[in-house]
mmCIF file of C-alpha atoms in Angstrom:
data_model
loop_
_atom_site.group_PDB
_atom_site.id
_atom_site.type_symbol
_atom_site.label_atom_id
_atom_site.label_comp_id
_atom_site.label_asym_id
_atom_site.label_seq_id
_atom_site.Cartn_x
_atom_site.Cartn_y
_atom_site.Cartn_z
ATOM 1 C CA SER A 21 0.000 0.000 0.000
ATOM 2 C CA GLN A 22 1.018 3.587 -0.471
ATOM 3 C CA THR A 23 1.986 5.899 2.364
ATOM 4 C CA ILE A 24 3.096 9.484 2.597
ATOM 5 C CA HIS A 25 5.462 10.788 5.237
ATOM 6 C CA GLN A 26 5.857 14.438 6.077
ATOM 7 C CA TRP A 27 8.076 15.901 8.746
ATOM 8 C CA PRO A 28 8.479 17.554 11.094
ATOM 9 C CA ALA A 29 4.962 17.764 12.539
ATOM 10 C CA THR A 30 5.630 21.088 14.247
ATOM 11 C CA LEU A 31 8.336 23.667 13.829
ATOM 12 C CA VAL A 32 9.100 27.016 15.435
ATOM 13 C CA GLN A 33 11.621 29.109 13.548
ATOM 14 C CA PRO A 34 12.905 32.676 13.972
ATOM 15 C CA VAL A 35 12.400 35.264 11.264
ATOM 16 C CA GLY A 36 15.240 35.155 8.763
ATOM 17 C CA SER A 37 16.130 31.524 9.385
ATOM 18 C CA PRO A 38 16.114 28.872 6.637
ATOM 19 C CA LEU A 39 13.452 26.223 6.205
ATOM 20 C CA SER A 40 13.409 22.688 4.906
ATOM 21 C CA LEU A 41 10.297 20.516 5.001
ATOM 22 C CA GLU A 42 10.477 17.030 3.581
ATOM 23 C CA CYS A 43 7.855 14.747 2.124
ATOM 24 C CA THR A 44 8.315 11.211 0.844
ATOM 25 C CA VAL A 45 5.900 8.765 -0.712
ATOM 26 C CA GLU A 46 6.229 5.002 -0.519
ATOM 27 C CA GLY A 47 4.639 2.239 -2.519
ATOM 28 C CA THR A 48 4.175 4.004 -5.833
ATOM 29 C CA SER A 49 6.262 5.427 -8.642
ATOM 30 C CA ASN A 50 6.151 8.719 -10.534
ATOM 31 C CA PRO A 51 3.473 10.305 -8.346
ATOM 32 C CA ASN A 52 2.206 13.830 -8.815
ATOM 33 C CA LEU A 53 3.379 15.780 -5.765
ATOM 34 C CA TYR A 54 1.959 18.916 -4.205
ATOM 35 C CA TRP A 55 2.717 21.462 -1.502
ATOM 36 C CA TYR A 56 -0.227 23.385 -0.026
ATOM 37 C CA ARG A 57 -0.337 26.001 2.707
ATOM 38 C CA GLN A 58 -3.300 26.475 4.990
ATOM 39 C CA ALA A 59 -3.356 29.718 6.946
ATOM 40 C CA ALA A 60 -5.489 29.792 10.091
ATOM 41 C CA GLY A 61 -9.163 29.632 9.196
ATOM 42 C CA ARG A 62 -8.486 29.711 5.471
ATOM 43 C CA GLY A 63 -8.419 27.394 2.529
ATOM 44 C CA LEU A 64 -5.746 25.281 0.898
ATOM 45 C CA GLN A 65 -3.443 27.439 -1.166
ATOM 46 C CA LEU A 66 -1.467 25.571 -3.809
ATOM 47 C CA LEU A 67 2.213 26.509 -3.611
ATOM 48 C CA PHE A 68 3.966 24.029 -5.899
ATOM 49 C CA TYR A 69 3.194 20.908 -7.840
ATOM 50 C CA SER A 70 5.397 18.452 -9.664
ATOM 51 C CA ILE A 71 4.689 15.808 -12.288
ATOM 52 C CA GLY A 72 8.233 14.408 -12.311
ATOM 53 C CA ILE A 73 11.806 14.864 -11.179
ATOM 54 C CA ASP A 74 12.941 18.428 -11.822
ATOM 55 C CA GLN A 75 9.490 19.300 -13.193
ATOM 56 C CA ILE A 76 8.071 21.768 -10.703
ATOM 57 C CA SER A 77 5.434 24.426 -11.211
ATOM 58 C CA SER A 78 5.292 27.395 -8.874
ATOM 59 C CA GLU A 79 1.867 28.872 -8.252
ATOM 60 C CA VAL A 80 2.484 31.753 -5.904
ATOM 61 C CA PRO A 81 5.467 34.144 -6.088
ATOM 62 C CA GLN A 82 7.066 34.187 -2.655
ATOM 63 C CA ASN A 83 10.265 33.410 -0.826
ATOM 64 C CA LEU A 84 9.615 29.663 -0.888
ATOM 65 C CA SER A 85 11.035 27.121 -3.319
ATOM 66 C CA ALA A 86 10.510 23.433 -3.959
ATOM 67 C CA SER A 87 12.732 20.654 -5.209
ATOM 68 C CA ARG A 88 12.241 17.042 -6.203
ATOM 69 C CA PRO A 89 15.642 15.388 -6.026
ATOM 70 C CA GLN A 90 14.169 11.889 -6.239
ATOM 71 C CA ASP A 91 11.008 10.470 -7.764
ATOM 72 C CA ARG A 92 9.168 10.172 -4.446
ATOM 73 C CA GLN A 93 10.729 13.021 -2.489
ATOM 74 C CA PHE A 94 9.465 16.583 -2.418
ATOM 75 C CA ILE A 95 11.160 19.314 -0.417
ATOM 76 C CA LEU A 96 9.887 22.772 0.479
ATOM 77 C CA SER A 97 12.569 25.317 1.322
ATOM 78 C CA SER A 98 13.190 28.908 2.175
ATOM 79 C CA LYS A 99 16.428 30.799 2.601
ATOM 80 C CA LYS A 100 14.924 33.403 4.944
ATOM 81 C CA LEU A 101 11.579 32.946 6.655
ATOM 82 C CA LEU A 102 9.080 35.785 7.071
ATOM 83 C CA LEU A 103 6.413 36.096 9.762
ATOM 84 C CA SER A 104 3.819 35.651 7.017
ATOM 85 C CA ASP A 105 5.201 32.186 6.259
ATOM 86 C CA SER A 106 3.533 30.828 9.392
ATOM 87 C CA GLY A 107 0.846 28.275 8.652
ATOM 88 C CA PHE A 108 -0.009 24.647 8.196
ATOM 89 C CA TYR A 109 1.908 23.069 5.311
ATOM 90 C CA LEU A 110 0.542 19.985 3.658
ATOM 91 C CA CYS A 111 2.225 17.689 1.194
ATOM 92 C CA ALA A 112 0.038 15.539 -1.040
ATOM 93 C CA TRP A 113 0.382 13.018 -3.832
ATOM 94 C CA SER A 114 -1.831 11.539 -6.531
ATOM 95 C CA ARG A 115 -1.319 8.714 -8.996
ATOM 96 C CA GLN A 116 -2.344 10.638 -12.075
ATOM 97 C CA ILE A 117 -4.487 13.446 -13.318
ATOM 98 C CA ASN A 118 -8.075 13.550 -12.010
ATOM 99 C CA THR A 119 -7.583 11.076 -9.186
ATOM 100 C CA GLU A 120 -7.697 11.271 -5.410
ATOM 101 C CA ALA A 121 -5.021 13.295 -3.663
ATOM 102 C CA PHE A 122 -3.606 11.807 -0.448
ATOM 103 C CA PHE A 123 -2.317 14.233 2.134
ATOM 104 C CA GLY A 124 0.510 13.976 4.605
ATOM 105 C CA GLN A 125 -0.027 14.746 8.281
ATOM 106 C CA GLY A 126 1.037 18.347 7.794
ATOM 107 C CA THR A 127 3.645 20.603 9.400
ATOM 108 C CA ARG A 128 2.580 23.398 11.725
ATOM 109 C CA LEU A 129 5.144 26.162 11.122
ATOM 110 C CA THR A 130 5.319 29.147 13.434
ATOM 111 C CA VAL A 131 7.730 31.910 12.545
ATOM 112 C CA VAL A 132 8.599 34.086 15.530
ATOM 113 C CA GLY B 19 -6.407 29.372 -14.820
ATOM 114 C CA GLU B 20 -8.897 27.638 -12.581
ATOM 115 C CA ASN B 21 -10.738 29.605 -9.888
ATOM 116 C CA VAL B 22 -12.905 27.780 -7.363
ATOM 117 C CA GLU B 23 -15.423 29.672 -5.224
ATOM 118 C CA GLN B 24 -17.055 27.945 -2.255
ATOM 119 C CA HIS B 25 -20.073 28.996 -0.190
ATOM 120 C CA PRO B 26 -20.940 29.342 2.595
ATOM 121 C CA SER B 27 -17.772 29.782 4.613
ATOM 122 C CA THR B 28 -19.557 28.626 7.771
ATOM 123 C CA LEU B 29 -22.680 26.539 8.221
ATOM 124 C CA SER B 30 -24.441 25.544 11.409
ATOM 125 C CA VAL B 31 -27.241 22.969 11.427
ATOM 126 C CA GLN B 32 -29.169 20.920 13.938
ATOM 127 C CA GLU B 33 -28.508 17.227 14.157
ATOM 128 C CA GLY B 34 -30.705 15.401 11.667
ATOM 129 C CA ASP B 35 -31.028 18.347 9.291
ATOM 130 C CA SER B 36 -29.477 18.472 5.834
ATOM 131 C CA ALA B 37 -26.454 20.542 4.846
ATOM 132 C CA VAL B 38 -25.612 21.841 1.391
ATOM 133 C CA ILE B 39 -22.309 23.367 0.300
ATOM 134 C CA LYS B 40 -21.881 24.873 -3.145
ATOM 135 C CA CYS B 41 -18.887 25.488 -5.362
ATOM 136 C CA THR B 42 -18.414 27.185 -8.706
ATOM 137 C CA TYR B 43 -15.455 26.806 -11.009
ATOM 138 C CA SER B 44 -14.185 28.810 -13.929
ATOM 139 C CA ASP B 45 -12.355 26.381 -16.217
ATOM 140 C CA SER B 46 -14.853 24.717 -18.535
ATOM 141 C CA ALA B 47 -12.263 22.018 -19.316
ATOM 142 C CA SER B 48 -12.299 20.746 -15.714
ATOM 143 C CA ASN B 49 -13.788 17.266 -15.537
ATOM 144 C CA TYR B 50 -13.123 15.956 -12.022
ATOM 145 C CA PHE B 51 -14.670 17.387 -8.843
ATOM 146 C CA PRO B 52 -13.666 15.972 -5.445
ATOM 147 C CA TRP B 53 -14.819 16.894 -1.952
ATOM 148 C CA TYR B 54 -12.529 16.612 1.060
ATOM 149 C CA LYS B 55 -13.290 16.597 4.769
ATOM 150 C CA GLN B 56 -10.781 17.941 7.280
ATOM 151 C CA GLU B 57 -11.403 17.271 10.941
ATOM 152 C CA LEU B 58 -9.762 19.556 13.464
ATOM 153 C CA GLY B 59 -5.989 19.135 13.492
ATOM 154 C CA LYS B 60 -6.032 16.405 10.866
ATOM 155 C CA ARG B 61 -5.270 16.054 7.189
ATOM 156 C CA PRO B 62 -7.955 16.482 4.498
ATOM 157 C CA GLN B 63 -9.431 13.221 3.254
ATOM 158 C CA LEU B 64 -11.521 12.506 0.190
ATOM 159 C CA ILE B 65 -15.153 11.766 0.945
ATOM 160 C CA ILE B 66 -16.708 11.737 -2.509
ATOM 161 C CA ASP B 67 -15.889 12.787 -6.056
ATOM 162 C CA ILE B 68 -17.711 13.115 -9.343
ATOM 163 C CA ARG B 69 -16.624 13.160 -12.957
ATOM 164 C CA SER B 70 -18.140 15.259 -15.662
ATOM 165 C CA ASN B 71 -19.881 12.385 -17.396
ATOM 166 C CA VAL B 72 -22.445 12.073 -14.572
ATOM 167 C CA GLY B 73 -24.754 14.567 -12.919
ATOM 168 C CA GLU B 74 -25.085 13.030 -9.469
ATOM 169 C CA LYS B 75 -23.356 10.528 -7.238
ATOM 170 C CA LYS B 76 -24.451 9.208 -3.852
ATOM 171 C CA ASP B 77 -22.700 7.381 -1.056
ATOM 172 C CA GLN B 78 -24.980 6.720 1.896
ATOM 173 C CA ARG B 79 -25.743 10.114 3.488
ATOM 174 C CA ILE B 80 -23.486 12.047 1.136
ATOM 175 C CA ALA B 81 -24.248 13.108 -2.420
ATOM 176 C CA VAL B 82 -22.643 15.390 -4.958
ATOM 177 C CA THR B 83 -24.420 17.030 -7.889
ATOM 178 C CA LEU B 84 -22.775 18.614 -10.907
ATOM 179 C CA ASN B 85 -24.103 21.159 -13.368
ATOM 180 C CA LYS B 86 -21.492 21.518 -16.097
ATOM 181 C CA THR B 87 -23.468 24.123 -18.003
ATOM 182 C CA ALA B 88 -23.572 26.430 -15.018
ATOM 183 C CA LYS B 89 -20.124 25.289 -13.816
ATOM 184 C CA HIS B 90 -21.156 24.505 -10.299
ATOM 185 C CA PHE B 91 -21.266 21.447 -8.064
ATOM 186 C CA SER B 92 -22.692 20.867 -4.616
ATOM 187 C CA LEU B 93 -22.198 18.584 -1.634
ATOM 188 C CA HIS B 94 -25.323 17.360 0.134
ATOM 189 C CA ILE B 95 -25.215 15.737 3.563
ATOM 190 C CA THR B 96 -28.482 14.324 4.865
ATOM 191 C CA GLU B 97 -29.382 13.323 8.429
ATOM 192 C CA THR B 98 -26.364 15.177 9.768
ATOM 193 C CA GLN B 99 -24.603 13.888 12.860
ATOM 194 C CA PRO B 100 -22.198 15.643 15.260
ATOM 195 C CA GLU B 101 -19.300 13.690 13.756
ATOM 196 C CA ASP B 102 -20.002 15.420 10.437
ATOM 197 C CA SER B 103 -18.658 18.609 12.027
ATOM 198 C CA ALA B 104 -15.503 19.516 10.103
ATOM 199 C CA VAL B 105 -14.186 21.768 7.363
ATOM 200 C CA TYR B 106 -15.208 20.672 3.884
ATOM 201 C CA PHE B 107 -13.289 21.591 0.751
ATOM 202 C CA CYS B 108 -14.277 21.342 -2.868
ATOM 203 C CA ALA B 109 -11.642 21.191 -5.581
ATOM 204 C CA ALA B 110 -11.268 21.213 -9.331
ATOM 205 C CA PRO B 111 -8.288 20.640 -11.567
ATOM 206 C CA GLN B 112 -7.196 23.178 -14.102
ATOM 207 C CA GLY B 113 -8.471 21.479 -17.230
ATOM 208 C CA GLY B 114 -6.050 19.003 -18.699
ATOM 209 C CA SER B 115 -3.442 19.471 -15.982
ATOM 210 C CA GLU B 116 -2.396 18.022 -12.645
ATOM 211 C CA LYS B 117 -2.923 21.374 -10.950
ATOM 212 C CA LEU B 118 -5.609 20.824 -8.286
ATOM 213 C CA VAL B 119 -7.231 24.005 -6.971
ATOM 214 C CA PHE B 120 -9.236 24.032 -3.738
ATOM 215 C CA GLY B 121 -12.031 26.237 -2.530
ATOM 216 C CA LYS B 122 -11.600 28.180 0.691
ATOM 217 C CA GLY B 123 -13.518 25.671 2.747
ATOM 218 C CA THR B 124 -16.785 25.509 4.681
ATOM 219 C CA LYS B 125 -16.763 25.005 8.425
ATOM 220 C CA LEU B 126 -19.769 22.817 9.205
ATOM 221 C CA THR B 127 -21.020 22.581 12.762
ATOM 222 C CA VAL B 128 -23.704 20.043 13.613
ATOM 223 C CA ASN B 129 -25.380 20.886 16.909
ATOM 224 C CA PRO B 130 -26.727 17.966 18.969
#
């Protein structure tokens, strides 16, 4: 069966510090991968999605970046965090277009 | 690109009543419409989805209807129970792509 791992679950970082959130999927190959951000009381904002290694689409201009160094690994990074980067970050995967997306447990990021 | 609008943002019903959440989308090429449920502090999970070749789909107390001409789809929950309390999200893909766009969510509260 397929599983998705996302870590860490919670993170408190000072303004200006770097960020690295990791997501890995097991039990499938060539998944579509997504990063979403959920601000408090708001919807799921698509940040990045990837259909293959080194094929990443950025949806929102910001100080975040994403990389996919391996087929089933998706990393969200920042060189310098802003207060506005606080939120709940969710990684997700799907097998192909127009199919169910499976979410990771999420990372609660607080920038102080 | 795809734009998904969801209403209402909050909904409060009495146990046993029905709840209806509506979404509109902008991309006429979209052909897959999932609904996700997110309980407090947890990850979103798919509860039902519909494809553009059907107008309605039911799964026990949950149903989704789709009007492709008007570009809107709705989630119907009958005989609501307190455990239905959660945030519900609709989504639609940008037509022909893996980009999955979510609505802003509806917080449903079912009062006992």
